[in-house]
Amino acid sequence: MMLTPQEITTYERDGLLVLPGLFRPAEVETLRTAFERDALLSGDHRVTESDGRRVRAVYGSHLRQPAYAALIRTPRLLGAARSLLGSEVTLYQLKVNAKPALGGEGWSWHQDYSAWRIADRLPAPLLVNAALFLDPVDATNGPLTFVPGSHRHVLEPADPRGTRRSEQHVDPDDIALSPEQTRALVDLHGVTAPTGPAGTVILFHPRTVHGSGVNTSPLPRRLVLITYNHVHNAPRPAGVPRPAHLVSHDAGALRLLDPDELPGATATDPRR
Ligand code: HL5
Ligand code: SIN
Ligand code: MN
């Protein structure tokens, strides 16, 4: 799928673009079922909430679940990433942030590129994130919240606390902006927390400041986050690269999926 010139202008102005209901209910159902299966597999790719029990995030589902391997190559997402980066793209990262019902924890305000510059020595912020709602999102279940226009600010994360929240990945807590930085940005640009049906996609820039609050609702807020990278922007880790479930080790340009390859899709869908 190609984005319209107007959609590209909005993305460049705000650092984000909302595409309501981009995936059909049957497609989302397939992805939810595959996630439920994947979330049962223990390992370093699965991050828990502070109770050490409930699932906070699952990394690299495309390595274990065919529905996610197919998802990253759908023309709707891959085509959009290519148009925004103006190049062939590779996969950088895929995760599902699960934010469980009745108390799923929040994510601190941050810019993703800070994590990837520091942890993976990624040369440039030539990436696009696609956030796909696996559940309907409203004001009560901890929506992803953005500072529109913040992608033009180059910000140093506040001094990290001595201890890391997680050894498994860079938690936004560890690259969080200070209250002063956040207040200044929000004063300047305001905030937006897009809501919508399951299947909605938000495209956002790796420097767009974002975070989210606690899920107080009785329903989970599961969110797939796919990060595409410019084909000539491979990370250059100083030592051992981070594991493939965190940062893809496949440097090859992604190939578009054939129309009938996505489980749950119909070949007649005009937006494929
Ligand atoms: N957890 C990611 C990583 O690469 C970084 C965060 O939202 C993305 C900041 O370890
Ligand atoms: C969230 O899931 O609300 C936070 C997502 C992110 O930091 O990428
Ligand atoms: Mn993030």
PDB file of C-alpha atoms and ligand atoms in Angstrom:
ATOM      1  CA  MET A   1       0.000   0.000   0.000  1.00  0.00           C
ATOM      2  CA  MET A   2       1.196   3.490  -0.831  1.00  0.00           C
ATOM      3  CA  LEU A   3       0.420   6.354   1.517  1.00  0.00           C
ATOM      4  CA  THR A   4      -1.240   9.436   0.014  1.00  0.00           C
ATOM      5  CA  PRO A   5       0.805  12.672  -0.233  1.00  0.00           C
ATOM      6  CA  GLN A   6      -1.451  14.130   2.470  1.00  0.00           C
ATOM      7  CA  GLU A   7      -0.768  11.201   4.825  1.00  0.00           C
ATOM      8  CA  ILE A   8       2.980  11.624   4.269  1.00  0.00           C
ATOM      9  CA  THR A   9       2.700  15.362   5.024  1.00  0.00           C
ATOM     10  CA  THR A  10       0.834  14.615   8.272  1.00  0.00           C
ATOM     11  CA  TYR A  11       3.490  12.085   9.316  1.00  0.00           C
ATOM     12  CA  GLU A  12       6.277  14.551   8.576  1.00  0.00           C
ATOM     13  CA  ARG A  13       4.537  17.342  10.497  1.00  0.00           C
ATOM     14  CA  ASP A  14       3.427  15.368  13.584  1.00  0.00           C
ATOM     15  CA  GLY A  15       5.840  12.434  13.655  1.00  0.00           C
ATOM     16  CA  LEU A  16       2.811  10.131  13.660  1.00  0.00           C
ATOM     17  CA  LEU A  17      -0.055   9.047  11.437  1.00  0.00           C
ATOM     18  CA  VAL A  18      -3.181   7.133  12.493  1.00  0.00           C
ATOM     19  CA  LEU A  19      -4.737   4.631  10.068  1.00  0.00           C
ATOM     20  CA  PRO A  20      -8.054   3.560  11.672  1.00  0.00           C
ATOM     21  CA  GLY A  21      -9.145  -0.052  11.150  1.00  0.00           C
ATOM     22  CA  LEU A  22      -6.311  -0.869   8.728  1.00  0.00           C
ATOM     23  CA  PHE A  23      -6.579  -4.586   9.558  1.00  0.00           C
ATOM     24  CA  ARG A  24      -9.851  -6.476   9.401  1.00  0.00           C
ATOM     25  CA  PRO A  25     -11.400  -8.193  12.440  1.00  0.00           C
ATOM     26  CA  ALA A  26     -10.593 -11.691  11.089  1.00  0.00           C
ATOM     27  CA  GLU A  27      -6.944 -10.743  10.557  1.00  0.00           C
ATOM     28  CA  VAL A  28      -6.687  -9.285  14.066  1.00  0.00           C
ATOM     29  CA  GLU A  29      -8.284 -12.398  15.534  1.00  0.00           C
ATOM     30  CA  THR A  30      -5.587 -14.542  13.884  1.00  0.00           C
ATOM     31  CA  LEU A  31      -2.877 -12.310  15.360  1.00  0.00           C
ATOM     32  CA  ARG A  32      -4.461 -12.378  18.826  1.00  0.00           C
ATOM     33  CA  THR A  33      -4.669 -16.173  18.793  1.00  0.00           C
ATOM     34  CA  ALA A  34      -1.042 -16.460  17.684  1.00  0.00           C
ATOM     35  CA  PHE A  35      -0.021 -14.035  20.441  1.00  0.00           C
ATOM     36  CA  GLU A  36      -1.878 -16.036  23.092  1.00  0.00           C
ATOM     37  CA  ARG A  37       0.051 -19.115  21.977  1.00  0.00           C
ATOM     38  CA  ASP A  38       3.346 -17.242  21.879  1.00  0.00           C
ATOM     39  CA  ALA A  39       2.891 -15.668  25.311  1.00  0.00           C
ATOM     40  CA  LEU A  40       2.877 -19.162  26.872  1.00  0.00           C
ATOM     41  CA  LEU A  41       6.466 -19.823  25.770  1.00  0.00           C
ATOM     42  CA  SER A  42       8.897 -18.860  28.474  1.00  0.00           C
ATOM     43  CA  GLY A  43      12.360 -17.554  27.700  1.00  0.00           C
ATOM     44  CA  ASP A  44      14.418 -14.404  27.604  1.00  0.00           C
ATOM     45  CA  HIS A  45      12.144 -12.931  24.940  1.00  0.00           C
ATOM     46  CA  ARG A  46       9.279 -12.726  27.466  1.00  0.00           C
ATOM     47  CA  VAL A  47       9.335  -9.792  29.892  1.00  0.00           C
ATOM     48  CA  THR A  48       7.090  -9.734  32.957  1.00  0.00           C
ATOM     49  CA  GLU A  49       5.445  -6.960  34.934  1.00  0.00           C
ATOM     50  CA  SER A  50       6.874  -6.106  38.351  1.00  0.00           C
ATOM     51  CA  ASP A  51       4.921  -8.990  39.917  1.00  0.00           C
ATOM     52  CA  GLY A  52       7.282 -11.301  37.973  1.00  0.00           C
ATOM     53  CA  ARG A  53       4.261 -13.157  36.661  1.00  0.00           C
ATOM     54  CA  ARG A  54       2.028 -11.247  34.269  1.00  0.00           C
ATOM     55  CA  VAL A  55       3.319 -10.717  30.730  1.00  0.00           C
ATOM     56  CA  ARG A  56       4.516  -7.161  30.011  1.00  0.00           C
ATOM     57  CA  ALA A  57       6.081  -7.719  26.589  1.00  0.00           C
ATOM     58  CA  VAL A  58       7.006 -10.492  24.192  1.00  0.00           C
ATOM     59  CA  TYR A  59       9.832  -9.950  21.699  1.00  0.00           C
ATOM     60  CA  GLY A  60      10.389 -11.607  18.320  1.00  0.00           C
ATOM     61  CA  SER A  61       7.050 -13.338  17.715  1.00  0.00           C
ATOM     62  CA  HIS A  62       7.884 -13.376  13.978  1.00  0.00           C
ATOM     63  CA  LEU A  63      10.599 -15.955  14.767  1.00  0.00           C
ATOM     64  CA  ARG A  64       8.051 -18.400  16.243  1.00  0.00           C
ATOM     65  CA  GLN A  65       4.625 -17.542  14.807  1.00  0.00           C
ATOM     66  CA  PRO A  66       3.988 -17.585  11.039  1.00  0.00           C
ATOM     67  CA  ALA A  67       1.185 -15.009  11.371  1.00  0.00           C
ATOM     68  CA  TYR A  68       3.731 -12.460  12.642  1.00  0.00           C
ATOM     69  CA  ALA A  69       6.341 -13.420  10.038  1.00  0.00           C
ATOM     70  CA  ALA A  70       3.657 -12.676   7.425  1.00  0.00           C
ATOM     71  CA  LEU A  71       2.437  -9.494   9.120  1.00  0.00           C
ATOM     72  CA  ILE A  72       5.755  -7.664   8.755  1.00  0.00           C
ATOM     73  CA  ARG A  73       5.635  -8.222   4.984  1.00  0.00           C
ATOM     74  CA  THR A  74       2.037  -7.119   4.316  1.00  0.00           C
ATOM     75  CA  PRO A  75       1.890  -4.391   1.660  1.00  0.00           C
ATOM     76  CA  ARG A  76      -0.097  -2.225   4.069  1.00  0.00           C
ATOM     77  CA  LEU A  77       2.768  -2.003   6.567  1.00  0.00           C
ATOM     78  CA  LEU A  78       5.830  -2.698   4.451  1.00  0.00           C
ATOM     79  CA  GLY A  79       4.578  -0.382   1.679  1.00  0.00           C
ATOM     80  CA  ALA A  80       3.960   2.415   4.177  1.00  0.00           C
ATOM     81  CA  ALA A  81       7.426   1.993   5.747  1.00  0.00           C
ATOM     82  CA  ARG A  82       9.061   2.056   2.321  1.00  0.00           C
ATOM     83  CA  SER A  83       7.231   5.246   1.344  1.00  0.00           C
ATOM     84  CA  LEU A  84       8.168   7.027   4.575  1.00  0.00           C
ATOM     85  CA  LEU A  85      11.842   5.991   4.447  1.00  0.00           C
ATOM     86  CA  GLY A  86      12.148   6.250   0.658  1.00  0.00           C
ATOM     87  CA  SER A  87      14.104   3.008   0.523  1.00  0.00           C
ATOM     88  CA  GLU A  88      14.000  -0.731   0.817  1.00  0.00           C
ATOM     89  CA  VAL A  89      13.677  -1.663   4.487  1.00  0.00           C
ATOM     90  CA  THR A  90      14.728  -4.388   6.895  1.00  0.00           C
ATOM     91  CA  LEU A  91      13.088  -5.466  10.106  1.00  0.00           C
ATOM     92  CA  TYR A  92      14.699  -3.938  13.195  1.00  0.00           C
ATOM     93  CA  GLN A  93      12.427  -5.177  15.976  1.00  0.00           C
ATOM     94  CA  LEU A  94       9.014  -6.739  16.608  1.00  0.00           C
ATOM     95  CA  LYS A  95       7.370  -6.843  20.014  1.00  0.00           C
ATOM     96  CA  VAL A  96       3.941  -7.125  21.585  1.00  0.00           C
ATOM     97  CA  ASN A  97       3.359  -4.932  24.619  1.00  0.00           C
ATOM     98  CA  ALA A  98       0.631  -6.809  26.442  1.00  0.00           C
ATOM     99  CA  LYS A  99      -0.563  -4.356  29.130  1.00  0.00           C
ATOM    100  CA  PRO A 100      -2.791  -6.788  31.027  1.00  0.00           C
ATOM    101  CA  ALA A 101      -6.261  -5.905  32.334  1.00  0.00           C
ATOM    102  CA  LEU A 102      -6.766  -4.352  35.773  1.00  0.00           C
ATOM    103  CA  GLY A 103      -3.352  -2.921  36.473  1.00  0.00           C
ATOM    104  CA  GLY A 104      -1.088  -3.502  33.459  1.00  0.00           C
ATOM    105  CA  GLU A 105       1.804  -1.101  34.053  1.00  0.00           C
ATOM    106  CA  GLY A 106       2.685   2.044  32.095  1.00  0.00           C
ATOM    107  CA  TRP A 107       5.690   2.986  29.981  1.00  0.00           C
ATOM    108  CA  SER A 108       7.790   6.099  30.714  1.00  0.00           C
ATOM    109  CA  TRP A 109       8.050   9.020  28.280  1.00  0.00           C
ATOM    110  CA  HIS A 110      10.924   8.378  25.867  1.00  0.00           C
ATOM    111  CA  GLN A 111      12.332   8.541  22.357  1.00  0.00           C
ATOM    112  CA  ASP A 112      13.030   5.064  20.941  1.00  0.00           C
ATOM    113  CA  TYR A 113      16.137   6.156  19.046  1.00  0.00           C
ATOM    114  CA  SER A 114      17.938   6.894  22.345  1.00  0.00           C
ATOM    115  CA  ALA A 115      17.700   3.190  23.216  1.00  0.00           C
ATOM    116  CA  TRP A 116      18.887   1.989  19.834  1.00  0.00           C
ATOM    117  CA  ARG A 117      21.701   4.531  19.517  1.00  0.00           C
ATOM    118  CA  ILE A 118      23.076   3.507  22.907  1.00  0.00           C
ATOM    119  CA  ALA A 119      22.373  -0.257  22.965  1.00  0.00           C
ATOM    120  CA  ASP A 120      22.985  -1.147  19.301  1.00  0.00           C
ATOM    121  CA  ARG A 121      25.024   1.815  18.023  1.00  0.00           C
ATOM    122  CA  LEU A 122      22.433   2.377  15.337  1.00  0.00           C
ATOM    123  CA  PRO A 123      23.889   5.072  13.050  1.00  0.00           C
ATOM    124  CA  ALA A 124      20.775   7.172  12.299  1.00  0.00           C
ATOM    125  CA  PRO A 125      17.086   7.496  13.245  1.00  0.00           C
ATOM    126  CA  LEU A 126      16.075   6.165   9.821  1.00  0.00           C
ATOM    127  CA  LEU A 127      13.293   3.961  11.143  1.00  0.00           C
ATOM    128  CA  VAL A 128       9.504   3.799  11.193  1.00  0.00           C
ATOM    129  CA  ASN A 129       7.404   2.189  13.924  1.00  0.00           C
ATOM    130  CA  ALA A 130       4.026   0.639  13.182  1.00  0.00           C
ATOM    131  CA  ALA A 131       1.811   0.087  16.256  1.00  0.00           C
ATOM    132  CA  LEU A 132      -1.126  -2.239  15.582  1.00  0.00           C
ATOM    133  CA  PHE A 133      -3.997  -2.474  18.090  1.00  0.00           C
ATOM    134  CA  LEU A 134      -4.852  -6.094  18.926  1.00  0.00           C
ATOM    135  CA  ASP A 135      -7.652  -4.811  21.193  1.00  0.00           C
ATOM    136  CA  PRO A 136      -9.902  -1.770  20.979  1.00  0.00           C
ATOM    137  CA  VAL A 137      -8.150   1.188  22.600  1.00  0.00           C
ATOM    138  CA  ASP A 138      -9.934   3.852  24.619  1.00  0.00           C
ATOM    139  CA  ALA A 139      -9.065   6.350  27.334  1.00  0.00           C
ATOM    140  CA  THR A 140      -9.284   3.697  30.066  1.00  0.00           C
ATOM    141  CA  ASN A 141      -6.882   0.994  28.897  1.00  0.00           C
ATOM    142  CA  GLY A 142      -3.599   2.872  28.808  1.00  0.00           C
ATOM    143  CA  PRO A 143      -3.481   4.211  25.238  1.00  0.00           C
ATOM    144  CA  LEU A 144      -0.154   4.941  23.617  1.00  0.00           C
ATOM    145  CA  THR A 145       0.295   8.706  24.116  1.00  0.00           C
ATOM    146  CA  PHE A 146       2.440  10.974  21.924  1.00  0.00           C
ATOM    147  CA  VAL A 147       3.821  14.484  21.864  1.00  0.00           C
ATOM    148  CA  PRO A 148       3.134  15.421  18.234  1.00  0.00           C
ATOM    149  CA  GLY A 149       6.005  17.314  16.610  1.00  0.00           C
ATOM    150  CA  SER A 150       8.535  16.063  19.186  1.00  0.00           C
ATOM    151  CA  HIS A 151      10.374  14.032  16.517  1.00  0.00           C
ATOM    152  CA  ARG A 152      12.212  17.245  15.591  1.00  0.00           C
ATOM    153  CA  HIS A 153      13.817  17.459  19.049  1.00  0.00           C
ATOM    154  CA  VAL A 154      17.102  15.704  19.775  1.00  0.00           C
ATOM    155  CA  LEU A 155      16.899  14.930  23.483  1.00  0.00           C
ATOM    156  CA  GLU A 156      19.363  13.357  25.887  1.00  0.00           C
ATOM    157  CA  PRO A 157      17.669  10.932  28.258  1.00  0.00           C
ATOM    158  CA  ALA A 158      17.768  12.017  31.889  1.00  0.00           C
ATOM    159  CA  ASP A 159      20.444  10.359  34.033  1.00  0.00           C
ATOM    160  CA  PRO A 160      19.439   6.741  34.461  1.00  0.00           C
ATOM    161  CA  ARG A 161      18.874   5.524  38.005  1.00  0.00           C
ATOM    162  CA  GLY A 162      21.617   3.200  39.178  1.00  0.00           C
ATOM    163  CA  THR A 163      19.674   0.018  38.497  1.00  0.00           C
ATOM    164  CA  ARG A 164      18.035  -1.075  35.271  1.00  0.00           C
ATOM    165  CA  ARG A 165      14.377  -2.022  35.296  1.00  0.00           C
ATOM    166  CA  SER A 166      15.099  -5.085  33.155  1.00  0.00           C
ATOM    167  CA  GLU A 167      18.163  -7.036  32.074  1.00  0.00           C
ATOM    168  CA  GLN A 168      16.222  -8.419  29.105  1.00  0.00           C
ATOM    169  CA  HIS A 169      15.742  -5.226  27.098  1.00  0.00           C
ATOM    170  CA  VAL A 170      16.065  -1.474  27.414  1.00  0.00           C
ATOM    171  CA  ASP A 171      12.957  -0.523  29.338  1.00  0.00           C
ATOM    172  CA  PRO A 172      11.764   3.045  28.637  1.00  0.00           C
ATOM    173  CA  ASP A 173      12.250   3.706  32.380  1.00  0.00           C
ATOM    174  CA  ASP A 174      15.996   3.557  31.732  1.00  0.00           C
ATOM    175  CA  ILE A 175      16.016   6.165  28.950  1.00  0.00           C
ATOM    176  CA  ALA A 176      13.128   8.237  30.306  1.00  0.00           C
ATOM    177  CA  LEU A 177      12.947  11.981  29.805  1.00  0.00           C
ATOM    178  CA  SER A 178      13.092  14.126  32.925  1.00  0.00           C
ATOM    179  CA  PRO A 179       9.926  15.827  34.232  1.00  0.00           C
ATOM    180  CA  GLU A 180      11.399  19.170  33.090  1.00  0.00           C
ATOM    181  CA  GLN A 181      12.040  17.926  29.548  1.00  0.00           C
ATOM    182  CA  THR A 182       8.565  16.426  29.355  1.00  0.00           C
ATOM    183  CA  ARG A 183       6.825  19.501  30.714  1.00  0.00           C
ATOM    184  CA  ALA A 184       8.603  21.797  28.242  1.00  0.00           C
ATOM    185  CA  LEU A 185       7.702  19.597  25.281  1.00  0.00           C
ATOM    186  CA  VAL A 186       4.079  19.190  26.292  1.00  0.00           C
ATOM    187  CA  ASP A 187       3.760  22.949  26.863  1.00  0.00           C
ATOM    188  CA  LEU A 188       5.021  23.464  23.323  1.00  0.00           C
ATOM    189  CA  HIS A 189       3.174  20.737  21.438  1.00  0.00           C
ATOM    190  CA  GLY A 190       0.418  19.210  23.620  1.00  0.00           C
ATOM    191  CA  VAL A 191      -0.300  15.468  23.677  1.00  0.00           C
ATOM    192  CA  THR A 192      -2.453  13.080  21.711  1.00  0.00           C
ATOM    193  CA  ALA A 193      -3.613   9.576  22.643  1.00  0.00           C
ATOM    194  CA  PRO A 194      -5.277   8.051  19.566  1.00  0.00           C
ATOM    195  CA  THR A 195      -8.100   5.624  20.282  1.00  0.00           C
ATOM    196  CA  GLY A 196      -9.869   3.278  17.892  1.00  0.00           C
ATOM    197  CA  PRO A 197     -11.011  -0.224  17.042  1.00  0.00           C
ATOM    198  CA  ALA A 198      -8.746  -3.258  17.004  1.00  0.00           C
ATOM    199  CA  GLY A 199      -6.870  -3.317  13.695  1.00  0.00           C
ATOM    200  CA  THR A 200      -6.001   0.391  13.863  1.00  0.00           C
ATOM    201  CA  VAL A 201      -2.365   1.224  13.083  1.00  0.00           C
ATOM    202  CA  ILE A 202      -0.313   4.205  14.215  1.00  0.00           C
ATOM    203  CA  LEU A 203       2.871   4.915  12.275  1.00  0.00           C
ATOM    204  CA  PHE A 204       5.392   6.914  14.297  1.00  0.00           C
ATOM    205  CA  HIS A 205       8.915   8.272  14.024  1.00  0.00           C
ATOM    206  CA  PRO A 206      11.726   6.855  16.231  1.00  0.00           C
ATOM    207  CA  ARG A 207      12.151  10.269  17.840  1.00  0.00           C
ATOM    208  CA  THR A 208       8.473  10.969  18.520  1.00  0.00           C
ATOM    209  CA  VAL A 209       8.194  11.169  22.301  1.00  0.00           C
ATOM    210  CA  HIS A 210       5.710   8.593  23.603  1.00  0.00           C
ATOM    211  CA  GLY A 211       4.663   6.715  26.706  1.00  0.00           C
ATOM    212  CA  SER A 212       1.499   5.316  28.274  1.00  0.00           C
ATOM    213  CA  GLY A 213      -0.308   4.925  31.568  1.00  0.00           C
ATOM    214  CA  VAL A 214      -1.692   2.087  33.633  1.00  0.00           C
ATOM    215  CA  ASN A 215      -4.492  -0.073  32.241  1.00  0.00           C
ATOM    216  CA  THR A 216      -7.264   0.287  34.791  1.00  0.00           C
ATOM    217  CA  SER A 217      -9.888  -1.360  32.564  1.00  0.00           C
ATOM    218  CA  PRO A 218     -11.027  -4.993  32.791  1.00  0.00           C
ATOM    219  CA  LEU A 219      -9.708  -5.695  29.271  1.00  0.00           C
ATOM    220  CA  PRO A 220      -6.099  -6.054  28.117  1.00  0.00           C
ATOM    221  CA  ARG A 221      -4.432  -3.573  25.746  1.00  0.00           C
ATOM    222  CA  ARG A 222      -2.250  -5.708  23.512  1.00  0.00           C
ATOM    223  CA  LEU A 223      -0.216  -3.740  20.993  1.00  0.00           C
ATOM    224  CA  VAL A 224       2.077  -5.075  18.257  1.00  0.00           C
ATOM    225  CA  LEU A 225       5.049  -2.794  17.570  1.00  0.00           C
ATOM    226  CA  ILE A 226       6.997  -3.365  14.382  1.00  0.00           C
ATOM    227  CA  THR A 227      10.083  -1.267  13.685  1.00  0.00           C
ATOM    228  CA  TYR A 228      11.368  -1.013  10.127  1.00  0.00           C
ATOM    229  CA  ASN A 229      14.887   0.197   9.350  1.00  0.00           C
ATOM    230  CA  HIS A 230      16.400   1.833   6.257  1.00  0.00           C
ATOM    231  CA  VAL A 231      18.310  -0.880   4.387  1.00  0.00           C
ATOM    232  CA  HIS A 232      21.612   1.036   4.715  1.00  0.00           C
ATOM    233  CA  ASN A 233      21.309   1.777   8.442  1.00  0.00           C
ATOM    234  CA  ALA A 234      22.463  -1.492   9.999  1.00  0.00           C
ATOM    235  CA  PRO A 235      23.408  -1.382  13.698  1.00  0.00           C
ATOM    236  CA  ARG A 236      27.134  -1.483  14.477  1.00  0.00           C
ATOM    237  CA  PRO A 237      27.346  -3.026  17.930  1.00  0.00           C
ATOM    238  CA  ALA A 238      30.712  -2.589  19.631  1.00  0.00           C
ATOM    239  CA  GLY A 239      30.660  -6.120  21.057  1.00  0.00           C
ATOM    240  CA  VAL A 240      28.238  -9.006  20.879  1.00  0.00           C
ATOM    241  CA  PRO A 241      25.015  -7.914  19.136  1.00  0.00           C
ATOM    242  CA  ARG A 242      21.813  -8.128  21.157  1.00  0.00           C
ATOM    243  CA  PRO A 243      19.856 -11.350  20.597  1.00  0.00           C
ATOM    244  CA  ALA A 244      17.831 -11.775  17.398  1.00  0.00           C
ATOM    245  CA  HIS A 245      14.533 -11.610  19.302  1.00  0.00           C
ATOM    246  CA  LEU A 246      15.413  -7.999  20.274  1.00  0.00           C
ATOM    247  CA  VAL A 247      17.167  -6.763  17.141  1.00  0.00           C
ATOM    248  CA  SER A 248      16.784  -8.720  13.926  1.00  0.00           C
ATOM    249  CA  HIS A 249      20.005 -10.282  12.662  1.00  0.00           C
ATOM    250  CA  ASP A 250      18.566 -10.511   9.164  1.00  0.00           C
ATOM    251  CA  ALA A 251      20.021  -7.626   7.152  1.00  0.00           C
ATOM    252  CA  GLY A 252      18.162  -8.516   3.951  1.00  0.00           C
ATOM    253  CA  ALA A 253      15.521  -6.165   2.503  1.00  0.00           C
ATOM    254  CA  LEU A 254      12.010  -7.404   3.261  1.00  0.00           C
ATOM    255  CA  ARG A 255      10.022  -8.758   0.337  1.00  0.00           C
ATOM    256  CA  LEU A 256       6.314  -7.963  -0.047  1.00  0.00           C
ATOM    257  CA  LEU A 257       3.936 -10.742   0.884  1.00  0.00           C
ATOM    258  CA  ASP A 258       1.853 -12.331  -1.852  1.00  0.00           C
ATOM    259  CA  PRO A 259      -1.836 -11.378  -1.516  1.00  0.00           C
ATOM    260  CA  ASP A 260      -2.942 -14.774  -0.244  1.00  0.00           C
ATOM    261  CA  GLU A 261      -0.160 -15.378   2.275  1.00  0.00           C
ATOM    262  CA  LEU A 262      -1.611 -13.647   5.363  1.00  0.00           C
ATOM    263  CA  PRO A 263      -3.709 -16.006   7.457  1.00  0.00           C
ATOM    264  CA  GLY A 264      -7.179 -14.536   7.994  1.00  0.00           C
ATOM    265  CA  ALA A 265      -6.939 -12.171   5.024  1.00  0.00           C
ATOM    266  CA  THR A 266      -9.099 -12.135   1.919  1.00  0.00           C
ATOM    267  CA  ALA A 267      -7.515 -11.451  -1.437  1.00  0.00           C
ATOM    268  CA  THR A 268     -10.264  -8.997  -2.346  1.00  0.00           C
ATOM    269  CA  ASP A 269      -9.456  -6.536   0.440  1.00  0.00           C
ATOM    270  CA  PRO A 270      -8.729  -3.275  -1.434  1.00  0.00           C
ATOM    271  CA  ARG A 271      -6.177  -2.035   1.115  1.00  0.00           C
ATOM    272  CA  ARG A 272      -3.879  -5.046   0.919  1.00  0.00           C
TER     273      ARG A 272
HETATM  274  N1  HL5 B   1      12.705  -2.137  24.587  1.00  0.00           N
HETATM  275  C1  HL5 B   1      13.325  -1.615  23.369  1.00  0.00           C
HETATM  276  C2  HL5 B   1      14.665  -2.310  23.124  1.00  0.00           C
HETATM  277  O1  HL5 B   1      15.155  -2.249  22.026  1.00  0.00           O
HETATM  278  C3  HL5 B   1      13.524  -0.106  23.449  1.00  0.00           C
HETATM  279  C4  HL5 B   1      12.281   0.696  23.757  1.00  0.00           C
HETATM  280  O2  HL5 B   1      10.054   1.146  22.989  1.00  0.00           O
HETATM  281  C5  HL5 B   1      11.303   0.703  22.604  1.00  0.00           C
HETATM  282  C6  HL5 B   1      12.644   2.094  24.118  1.00  0.00           C
HETATM  283  O3  HL5 B   1      15.224  -2.856  24.036  1.00  0.00           O
HETATM  284  C1  SIN B   2       3.306   1.130  25.077  1.00  0.00           C
HETATM  285  O1  SIN B   2       3.132  -0.053  24.751  1.00  0.00           O
HETATM  286  O2  SIN B   2       2.376   1.807  25.523  1.00  0.00           O
HETATM  287  C2  SIN B   2       4.672   1.752  24.925  1.00  0.00           C
HETATM  288  C3  SIN B   2       5.217   1.390  23.594  1.00  0.00           C
HETATM  289  C4  SIN B   2       6.633   1.774  23.321  1.00  0.00           C
HETATM  290  O3  SIN B   2       7.314   2.383  24.091  1.00  0.00           O
HETATM  291  O4  SIN B   2       7.105   1.471  22.224  1.00  0.00           O
HETATM  292 MN    MN B   3       9.010   3.131  22.602  1.00  0.00          MN
END
